[in-house]
PDB file of C-alpha atoms and ligand atoms in Angstrom:
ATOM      1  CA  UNK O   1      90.274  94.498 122.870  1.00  0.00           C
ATOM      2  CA  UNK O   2      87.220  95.481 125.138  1.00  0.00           C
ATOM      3  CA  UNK O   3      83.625  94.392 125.417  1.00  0.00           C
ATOM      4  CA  UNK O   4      82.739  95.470 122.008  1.00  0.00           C
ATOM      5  CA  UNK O   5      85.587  95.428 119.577  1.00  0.00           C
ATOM      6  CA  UNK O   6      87.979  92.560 118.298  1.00  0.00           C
ATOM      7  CA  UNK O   7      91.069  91.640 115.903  1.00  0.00           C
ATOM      8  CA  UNK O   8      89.805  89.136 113.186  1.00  0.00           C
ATOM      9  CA  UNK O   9      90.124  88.187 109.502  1.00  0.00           C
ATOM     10  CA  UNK O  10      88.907  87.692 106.483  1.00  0.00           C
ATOM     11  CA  UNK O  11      88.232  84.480 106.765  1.00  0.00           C
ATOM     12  CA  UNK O  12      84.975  83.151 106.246  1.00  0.00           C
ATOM     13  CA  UNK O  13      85.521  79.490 107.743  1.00  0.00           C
ATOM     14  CA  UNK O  14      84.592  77.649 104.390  1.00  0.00           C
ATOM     15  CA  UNK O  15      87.187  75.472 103.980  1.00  0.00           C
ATOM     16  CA  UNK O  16      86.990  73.892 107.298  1.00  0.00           C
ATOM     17  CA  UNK O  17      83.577  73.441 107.187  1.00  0.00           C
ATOM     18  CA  UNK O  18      83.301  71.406 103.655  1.00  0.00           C
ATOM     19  CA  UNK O  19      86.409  69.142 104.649  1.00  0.00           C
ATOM     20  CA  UNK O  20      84.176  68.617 107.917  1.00  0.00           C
ATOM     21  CA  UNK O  21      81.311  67.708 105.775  1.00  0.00           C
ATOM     22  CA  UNK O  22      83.488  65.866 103.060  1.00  0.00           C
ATOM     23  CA  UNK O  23      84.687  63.560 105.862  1.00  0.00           C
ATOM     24  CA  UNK O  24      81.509  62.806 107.374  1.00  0.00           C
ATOM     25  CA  UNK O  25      80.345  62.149 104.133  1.00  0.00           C
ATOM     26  CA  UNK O  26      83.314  59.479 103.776  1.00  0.00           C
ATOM     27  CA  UNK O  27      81.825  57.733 107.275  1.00  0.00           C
ATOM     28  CA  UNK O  28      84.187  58.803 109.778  1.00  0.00           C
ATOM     29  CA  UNK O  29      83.887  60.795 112.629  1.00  0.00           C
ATOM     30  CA  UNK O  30      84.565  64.555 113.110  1.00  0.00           C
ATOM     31  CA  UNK O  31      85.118  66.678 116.050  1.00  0.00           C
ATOM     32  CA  UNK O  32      84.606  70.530 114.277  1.00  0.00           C
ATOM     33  CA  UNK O  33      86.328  72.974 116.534  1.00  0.00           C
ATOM     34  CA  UNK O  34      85.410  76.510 114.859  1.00  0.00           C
ATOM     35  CA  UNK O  35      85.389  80.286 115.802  1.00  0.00           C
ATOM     36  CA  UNK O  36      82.948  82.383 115.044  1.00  0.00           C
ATOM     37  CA  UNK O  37      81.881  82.205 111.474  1.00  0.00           C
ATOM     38  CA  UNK O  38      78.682  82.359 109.467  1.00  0.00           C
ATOM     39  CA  UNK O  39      78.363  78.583 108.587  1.00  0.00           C
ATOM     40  CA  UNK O  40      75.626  76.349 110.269  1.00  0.00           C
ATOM     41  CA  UNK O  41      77.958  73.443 111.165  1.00  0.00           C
ATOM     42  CA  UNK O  42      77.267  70.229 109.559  1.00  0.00           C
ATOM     43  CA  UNK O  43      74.860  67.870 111.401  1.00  0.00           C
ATOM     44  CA  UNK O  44      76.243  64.904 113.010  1.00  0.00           C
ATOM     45  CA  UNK O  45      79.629  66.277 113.937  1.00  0.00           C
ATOM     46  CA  UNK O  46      80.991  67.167 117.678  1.00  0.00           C
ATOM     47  CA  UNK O  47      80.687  70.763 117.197  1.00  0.00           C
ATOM     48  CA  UNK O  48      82.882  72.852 119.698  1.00  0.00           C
ATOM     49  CA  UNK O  49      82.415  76.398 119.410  1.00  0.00           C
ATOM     50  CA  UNK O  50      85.388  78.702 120.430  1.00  0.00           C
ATOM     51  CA  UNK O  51      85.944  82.442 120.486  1.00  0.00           C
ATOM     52  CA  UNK O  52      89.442  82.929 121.282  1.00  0.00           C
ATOM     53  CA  UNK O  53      93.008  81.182 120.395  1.00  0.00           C
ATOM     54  CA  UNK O  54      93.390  80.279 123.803  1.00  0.00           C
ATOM     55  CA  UNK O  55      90.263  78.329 123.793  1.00  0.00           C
ATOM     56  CA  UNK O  56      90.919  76.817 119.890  1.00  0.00           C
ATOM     57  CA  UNK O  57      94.339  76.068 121.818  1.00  0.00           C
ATOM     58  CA  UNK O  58      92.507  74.485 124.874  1.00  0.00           C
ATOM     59  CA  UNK O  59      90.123  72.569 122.532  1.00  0.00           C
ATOM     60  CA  UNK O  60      92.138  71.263 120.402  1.00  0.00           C
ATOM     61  CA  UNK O  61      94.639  69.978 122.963  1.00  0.00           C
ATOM     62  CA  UNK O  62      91.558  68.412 124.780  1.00  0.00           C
ATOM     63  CA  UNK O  63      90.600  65.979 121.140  1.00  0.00           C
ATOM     64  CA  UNK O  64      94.042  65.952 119.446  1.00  0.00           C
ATOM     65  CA  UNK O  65      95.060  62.147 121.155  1.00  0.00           C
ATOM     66  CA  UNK O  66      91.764  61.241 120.579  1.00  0.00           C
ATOM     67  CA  UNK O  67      91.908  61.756 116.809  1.00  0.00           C
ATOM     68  CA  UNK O  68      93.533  59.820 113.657  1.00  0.00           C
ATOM     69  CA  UNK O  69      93.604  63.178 111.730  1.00  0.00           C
ATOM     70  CA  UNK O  70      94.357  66.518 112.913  1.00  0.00           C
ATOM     71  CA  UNK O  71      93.114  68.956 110.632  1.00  0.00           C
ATOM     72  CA  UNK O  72      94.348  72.579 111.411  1.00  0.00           C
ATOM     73  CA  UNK O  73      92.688  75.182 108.968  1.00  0.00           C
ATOM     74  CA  UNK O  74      92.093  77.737 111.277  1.00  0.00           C
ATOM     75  CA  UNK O  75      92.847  81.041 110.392  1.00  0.00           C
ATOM     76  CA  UNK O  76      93.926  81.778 113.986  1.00  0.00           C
ATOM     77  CA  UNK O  77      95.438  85.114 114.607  1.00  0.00           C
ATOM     78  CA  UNK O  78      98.998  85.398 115.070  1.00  0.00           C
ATOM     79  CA  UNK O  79      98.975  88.229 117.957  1.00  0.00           C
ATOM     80  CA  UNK O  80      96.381  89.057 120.705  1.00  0.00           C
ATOM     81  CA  UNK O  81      95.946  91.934 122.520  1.00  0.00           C
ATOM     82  CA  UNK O  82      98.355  92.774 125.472  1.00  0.00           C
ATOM     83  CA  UNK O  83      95.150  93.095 128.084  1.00  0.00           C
ATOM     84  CA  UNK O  84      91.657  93.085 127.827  1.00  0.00           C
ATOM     85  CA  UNK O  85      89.911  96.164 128.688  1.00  0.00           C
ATOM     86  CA  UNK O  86      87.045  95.426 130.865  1.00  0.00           C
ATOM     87  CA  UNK O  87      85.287  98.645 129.781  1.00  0.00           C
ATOM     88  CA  UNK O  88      84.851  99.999 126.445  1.00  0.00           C
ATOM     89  CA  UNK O  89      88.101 102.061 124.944  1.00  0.00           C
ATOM     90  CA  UNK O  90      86.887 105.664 124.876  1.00  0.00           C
ATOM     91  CA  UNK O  91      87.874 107.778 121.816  1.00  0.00           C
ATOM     92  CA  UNK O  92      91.345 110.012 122.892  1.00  0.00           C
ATOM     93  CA  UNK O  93      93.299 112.313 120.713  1.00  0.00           C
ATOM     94  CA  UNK O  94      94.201 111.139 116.775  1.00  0.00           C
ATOM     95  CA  UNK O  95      96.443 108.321 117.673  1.00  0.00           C
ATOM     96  CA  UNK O  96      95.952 105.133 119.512  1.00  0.00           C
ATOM     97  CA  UNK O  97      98.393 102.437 119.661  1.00  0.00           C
ATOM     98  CA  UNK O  98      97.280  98.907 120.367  1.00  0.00           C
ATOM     99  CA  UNK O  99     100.082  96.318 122.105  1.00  0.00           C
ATOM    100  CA  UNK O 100      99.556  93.307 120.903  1.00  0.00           C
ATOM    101  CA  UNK O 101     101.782  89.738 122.082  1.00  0.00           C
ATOM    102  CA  UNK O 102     101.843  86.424 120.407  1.00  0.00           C
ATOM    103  CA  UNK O 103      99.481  83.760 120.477  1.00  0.00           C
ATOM    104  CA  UNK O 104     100.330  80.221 121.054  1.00  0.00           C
ATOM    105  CA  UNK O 105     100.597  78.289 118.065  1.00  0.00           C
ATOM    106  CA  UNK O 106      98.411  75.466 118.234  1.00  0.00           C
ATOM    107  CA  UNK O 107      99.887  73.738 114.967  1.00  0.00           C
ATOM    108  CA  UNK O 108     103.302  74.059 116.123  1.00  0.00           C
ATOM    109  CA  UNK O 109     102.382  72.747 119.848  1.00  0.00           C
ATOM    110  CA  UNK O 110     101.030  69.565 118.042  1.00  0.00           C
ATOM    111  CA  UNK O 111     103.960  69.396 116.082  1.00  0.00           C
ATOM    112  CA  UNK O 112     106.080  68.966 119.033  1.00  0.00           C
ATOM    113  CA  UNK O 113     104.507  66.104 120.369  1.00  0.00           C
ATOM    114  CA  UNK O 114     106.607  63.526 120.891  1.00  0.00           C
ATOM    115  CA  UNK O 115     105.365  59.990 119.359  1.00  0.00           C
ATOM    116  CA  UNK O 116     102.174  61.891 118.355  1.00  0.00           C
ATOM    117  CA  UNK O 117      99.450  59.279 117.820  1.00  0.00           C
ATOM    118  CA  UNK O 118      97.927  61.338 114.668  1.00  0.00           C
ATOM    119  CA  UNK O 119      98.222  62.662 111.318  1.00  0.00           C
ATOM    120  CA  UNK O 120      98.991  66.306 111.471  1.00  0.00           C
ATOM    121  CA  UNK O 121      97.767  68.477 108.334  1.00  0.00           C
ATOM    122  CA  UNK O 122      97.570  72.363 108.379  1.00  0.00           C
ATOM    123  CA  UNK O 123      97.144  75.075 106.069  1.00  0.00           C
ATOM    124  CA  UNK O 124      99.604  78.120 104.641  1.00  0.00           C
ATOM    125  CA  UNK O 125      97.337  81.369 103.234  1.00  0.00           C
ATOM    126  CA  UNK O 126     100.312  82.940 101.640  1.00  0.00           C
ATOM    127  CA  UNK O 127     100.500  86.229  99.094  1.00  0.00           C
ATOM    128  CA  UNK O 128     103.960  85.695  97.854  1.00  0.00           C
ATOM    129  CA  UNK O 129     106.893  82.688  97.058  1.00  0.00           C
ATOM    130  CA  UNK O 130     103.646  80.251  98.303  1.00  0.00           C
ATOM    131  CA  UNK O 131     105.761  76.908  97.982  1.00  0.00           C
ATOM    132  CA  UNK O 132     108.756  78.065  99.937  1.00  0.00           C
ATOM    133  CA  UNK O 133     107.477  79.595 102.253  1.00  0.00           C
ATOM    134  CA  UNK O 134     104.895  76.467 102.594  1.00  0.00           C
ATOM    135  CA  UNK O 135     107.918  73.781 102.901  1.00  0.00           C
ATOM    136  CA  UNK O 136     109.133  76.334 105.574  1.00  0.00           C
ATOM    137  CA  UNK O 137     106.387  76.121 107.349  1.00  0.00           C
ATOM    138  CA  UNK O 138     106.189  72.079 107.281  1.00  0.00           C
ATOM    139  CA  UNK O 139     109.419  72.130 108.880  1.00  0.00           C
ATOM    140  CA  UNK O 140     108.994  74.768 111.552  1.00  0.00           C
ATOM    141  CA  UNK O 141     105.912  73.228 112.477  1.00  0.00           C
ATOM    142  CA  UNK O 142     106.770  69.230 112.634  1.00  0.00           C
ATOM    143  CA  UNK O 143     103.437  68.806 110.260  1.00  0.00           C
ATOM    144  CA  UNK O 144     103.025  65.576 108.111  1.00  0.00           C
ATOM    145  CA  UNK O 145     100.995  67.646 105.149  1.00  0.00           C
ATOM    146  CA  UNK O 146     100.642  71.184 104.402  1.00  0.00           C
ATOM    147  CA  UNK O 147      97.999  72.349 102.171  1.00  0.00           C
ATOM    148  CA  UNK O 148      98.748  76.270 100.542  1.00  0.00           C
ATOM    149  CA  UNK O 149      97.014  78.243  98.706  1.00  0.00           C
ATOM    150  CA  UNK O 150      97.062  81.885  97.027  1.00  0.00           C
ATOM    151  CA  UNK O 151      95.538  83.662  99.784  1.00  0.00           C
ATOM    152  CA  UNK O 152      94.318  86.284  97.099  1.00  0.00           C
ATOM    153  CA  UNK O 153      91.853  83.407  95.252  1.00  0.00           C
ATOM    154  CA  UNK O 154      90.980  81.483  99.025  1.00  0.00           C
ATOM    155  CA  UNK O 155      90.250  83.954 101.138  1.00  0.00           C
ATOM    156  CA  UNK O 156      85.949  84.593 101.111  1.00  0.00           C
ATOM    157  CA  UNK O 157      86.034  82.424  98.225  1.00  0.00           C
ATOM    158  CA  UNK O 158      83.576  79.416  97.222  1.00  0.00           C
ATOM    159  CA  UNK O 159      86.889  78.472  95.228  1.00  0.00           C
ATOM    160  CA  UNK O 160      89.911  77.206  95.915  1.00  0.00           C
ATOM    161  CA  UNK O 161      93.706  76.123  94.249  1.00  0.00           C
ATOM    162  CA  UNK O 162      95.589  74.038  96.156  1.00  0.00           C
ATOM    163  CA  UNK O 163      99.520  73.167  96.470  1.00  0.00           C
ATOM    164  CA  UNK O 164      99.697  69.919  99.189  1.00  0.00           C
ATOM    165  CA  UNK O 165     102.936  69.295 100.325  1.00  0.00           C
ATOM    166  CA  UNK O 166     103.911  65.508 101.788  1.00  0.00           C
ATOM    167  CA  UNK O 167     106.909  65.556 104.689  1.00  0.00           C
ATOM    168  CA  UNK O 168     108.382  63.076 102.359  1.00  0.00           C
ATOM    169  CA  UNK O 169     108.942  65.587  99.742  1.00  0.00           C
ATOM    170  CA  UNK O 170     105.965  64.808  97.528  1.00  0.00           C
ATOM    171  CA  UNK O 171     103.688  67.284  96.272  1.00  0.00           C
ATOM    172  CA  UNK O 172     100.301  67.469  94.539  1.00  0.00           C
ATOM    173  CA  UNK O 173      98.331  70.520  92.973  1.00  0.00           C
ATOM    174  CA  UNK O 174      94.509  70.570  92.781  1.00  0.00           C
ATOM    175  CA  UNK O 175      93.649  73.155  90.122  1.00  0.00           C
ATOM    176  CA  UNK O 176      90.810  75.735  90.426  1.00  0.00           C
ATOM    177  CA  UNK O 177      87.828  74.292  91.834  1.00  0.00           C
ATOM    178  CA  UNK O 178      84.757  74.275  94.378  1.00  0.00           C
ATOM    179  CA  UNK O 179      86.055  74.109  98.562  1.00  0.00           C
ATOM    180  CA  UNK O 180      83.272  71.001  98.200  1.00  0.00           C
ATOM    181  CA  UNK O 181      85.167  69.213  95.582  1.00  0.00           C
ATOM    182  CA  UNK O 182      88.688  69.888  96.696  1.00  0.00           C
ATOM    183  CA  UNK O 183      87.722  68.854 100.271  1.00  0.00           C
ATOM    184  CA  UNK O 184      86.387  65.683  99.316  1.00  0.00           C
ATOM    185  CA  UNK O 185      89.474  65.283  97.495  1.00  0.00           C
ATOM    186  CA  UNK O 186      91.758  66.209 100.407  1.00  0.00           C
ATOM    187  CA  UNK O 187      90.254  63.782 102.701  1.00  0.00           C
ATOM    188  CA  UNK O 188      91.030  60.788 100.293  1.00  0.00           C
ATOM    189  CA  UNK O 189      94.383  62.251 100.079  1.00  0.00           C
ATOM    190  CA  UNK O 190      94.765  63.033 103.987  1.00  0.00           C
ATOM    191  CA  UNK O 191      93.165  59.164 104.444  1.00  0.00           C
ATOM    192  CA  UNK O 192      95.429  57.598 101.728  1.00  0.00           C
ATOM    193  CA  UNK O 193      98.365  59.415 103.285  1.00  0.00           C
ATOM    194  CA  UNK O 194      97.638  58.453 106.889  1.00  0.00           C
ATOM    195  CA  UNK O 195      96.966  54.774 106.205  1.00  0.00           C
ATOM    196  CA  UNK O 196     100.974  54.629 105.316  1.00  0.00           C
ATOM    197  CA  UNK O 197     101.510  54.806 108.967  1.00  0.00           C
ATOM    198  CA  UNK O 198      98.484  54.007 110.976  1.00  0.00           C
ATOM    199  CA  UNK O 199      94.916  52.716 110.986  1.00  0.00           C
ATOM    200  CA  UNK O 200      92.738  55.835 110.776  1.00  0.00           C
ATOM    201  CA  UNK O 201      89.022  56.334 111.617  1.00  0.00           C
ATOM    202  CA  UNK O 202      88.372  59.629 113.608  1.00  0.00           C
ATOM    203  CA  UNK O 203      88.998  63.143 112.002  1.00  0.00           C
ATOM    204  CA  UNK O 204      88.998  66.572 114.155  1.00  0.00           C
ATOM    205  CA  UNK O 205      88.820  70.077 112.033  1.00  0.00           C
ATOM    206  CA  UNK O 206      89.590  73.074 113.178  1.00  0.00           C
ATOM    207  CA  UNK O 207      87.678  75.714 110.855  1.00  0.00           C
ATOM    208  CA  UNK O 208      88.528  78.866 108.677  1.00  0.00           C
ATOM    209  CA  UNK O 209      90.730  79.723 105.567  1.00  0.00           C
TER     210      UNK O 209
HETATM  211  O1  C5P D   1     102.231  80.583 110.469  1.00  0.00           O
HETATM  212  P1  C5P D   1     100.843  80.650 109.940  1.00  0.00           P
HETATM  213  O2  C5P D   1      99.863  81.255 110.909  1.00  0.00           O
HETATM  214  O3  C5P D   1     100.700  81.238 108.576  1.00  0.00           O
HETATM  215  O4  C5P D   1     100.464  79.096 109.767  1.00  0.00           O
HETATM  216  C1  C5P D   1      99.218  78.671 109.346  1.00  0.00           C
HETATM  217  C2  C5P D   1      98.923  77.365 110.001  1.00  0.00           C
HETATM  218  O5  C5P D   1      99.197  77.454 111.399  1.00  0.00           O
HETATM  219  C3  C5P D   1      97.454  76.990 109.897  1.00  0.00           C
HETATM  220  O6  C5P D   1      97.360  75.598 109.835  1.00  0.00           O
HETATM  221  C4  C5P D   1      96.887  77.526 111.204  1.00  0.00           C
HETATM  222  O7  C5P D   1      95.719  76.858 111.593  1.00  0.00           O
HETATM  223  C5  C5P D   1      98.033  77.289 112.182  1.00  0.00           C
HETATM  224  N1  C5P D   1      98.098  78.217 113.298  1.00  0.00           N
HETATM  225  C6  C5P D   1      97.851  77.765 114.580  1.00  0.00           C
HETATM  226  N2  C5P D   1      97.940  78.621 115.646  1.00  0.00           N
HETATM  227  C7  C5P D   1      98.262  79.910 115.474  1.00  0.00           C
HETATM  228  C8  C5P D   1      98.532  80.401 114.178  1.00  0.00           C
HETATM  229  C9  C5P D   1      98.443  79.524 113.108  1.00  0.00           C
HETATM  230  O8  C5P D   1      97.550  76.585 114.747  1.00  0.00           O
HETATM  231  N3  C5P D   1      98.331  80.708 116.522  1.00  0.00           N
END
């Protein structure tokens, strides 16, 4: 909004950052493209620090070709302010109203890649009819997987419960457990699914959730 204040969310970045580390673990390479969180990122990966959507957008765009696996768990924000204030907002009256625009989807821009060289997974935080609206949101956005979860038991959490959803109509649940221990299984699963279609070695994360 100005020099000092921003929108964000409640997202701490966790489950980006363990399916980062879960894949290196498993040998391949990762490219972590993260806003700012309060995670040391995992040694050994390409570590591209963003602040905005616009860069995320810019970043990602930059690594997506290069990349087997496209992992978009970003909890990016969904509107921006209108303009930037160069100087700090001073306090006036009781009211203030904030005009805020879109952002540019970054999922759905990979999504409409034409003869897109890479698996495309992303996430769906929802608080309410979490499969539909997650199956919505695998067709809107062109994704191969989506990965959902109760945003009330994800959000902060060490802890996770997972619904994946496969563009072929498949699904899988992984019940209640550690972010390390479901990521670890989501990159066999991400893998397993990929190698369907191609031969798969580098993995790029985009953080949050
Ligand atoms: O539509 P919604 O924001 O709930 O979708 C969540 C998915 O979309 C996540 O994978 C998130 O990373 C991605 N997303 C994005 N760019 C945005 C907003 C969401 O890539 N501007």
């Amino acid at each position: 909004m100005d020099p000092v204040r921003y929108i964000s969310n409640r997202s701490s970045g966790k489950m980006g950052y363990t399916i980062a580390e879960a894949a290196l673990d498993a040998g391949h390479d990762v490219v972590l493209i993260s806003g700012p969180v309060n995670l040391a990122p995992p040694r050994n990966t390409k570590f591209i620090s963003v602040s905005t959507s616009d860069e995320m957008f810019e970043a990602v765009h930059r690594h997506a070709r290069e990349s087997d696996i496209c992992v978009l768990c970003a909890a990016v924000a969904d509107y921006k302010p209108a303009k930037v204030s160069p100087a700090k907002i001073k306090k006036r009256g009781d009211r203030m109203s904030l005009e805020l625009v879109t952002t540019c989807d970054i999922l759905e821009s990979l999504g409409q890649q034409r003869d897109r060289p890479f698996l495309l997974v992303g996430f769906a935080a929802e608080t309410d009819q979490i499969e539909k609206n997650a199956w919505e949101k695998l067709r809107r956005k062109n994704c191969d997987i989506i990965v959902a979860n109760d945003a009330r038991i994800g959000m902060e959490s060490d802890e996770n419960e997972l619904l994946i959803l496969f563009r072929n109509g498949e699904t899988k649940r992984l019940s209640r457990a550690p972010k390390t221990f479901l990521s670890r299984e989501l990159v066999k699963i991400f893998l397993k699914f990929a190698t369907k279609t191609f031969d798969k070695k580098n993995v790029m994360i985009t953080e949050r959730t």
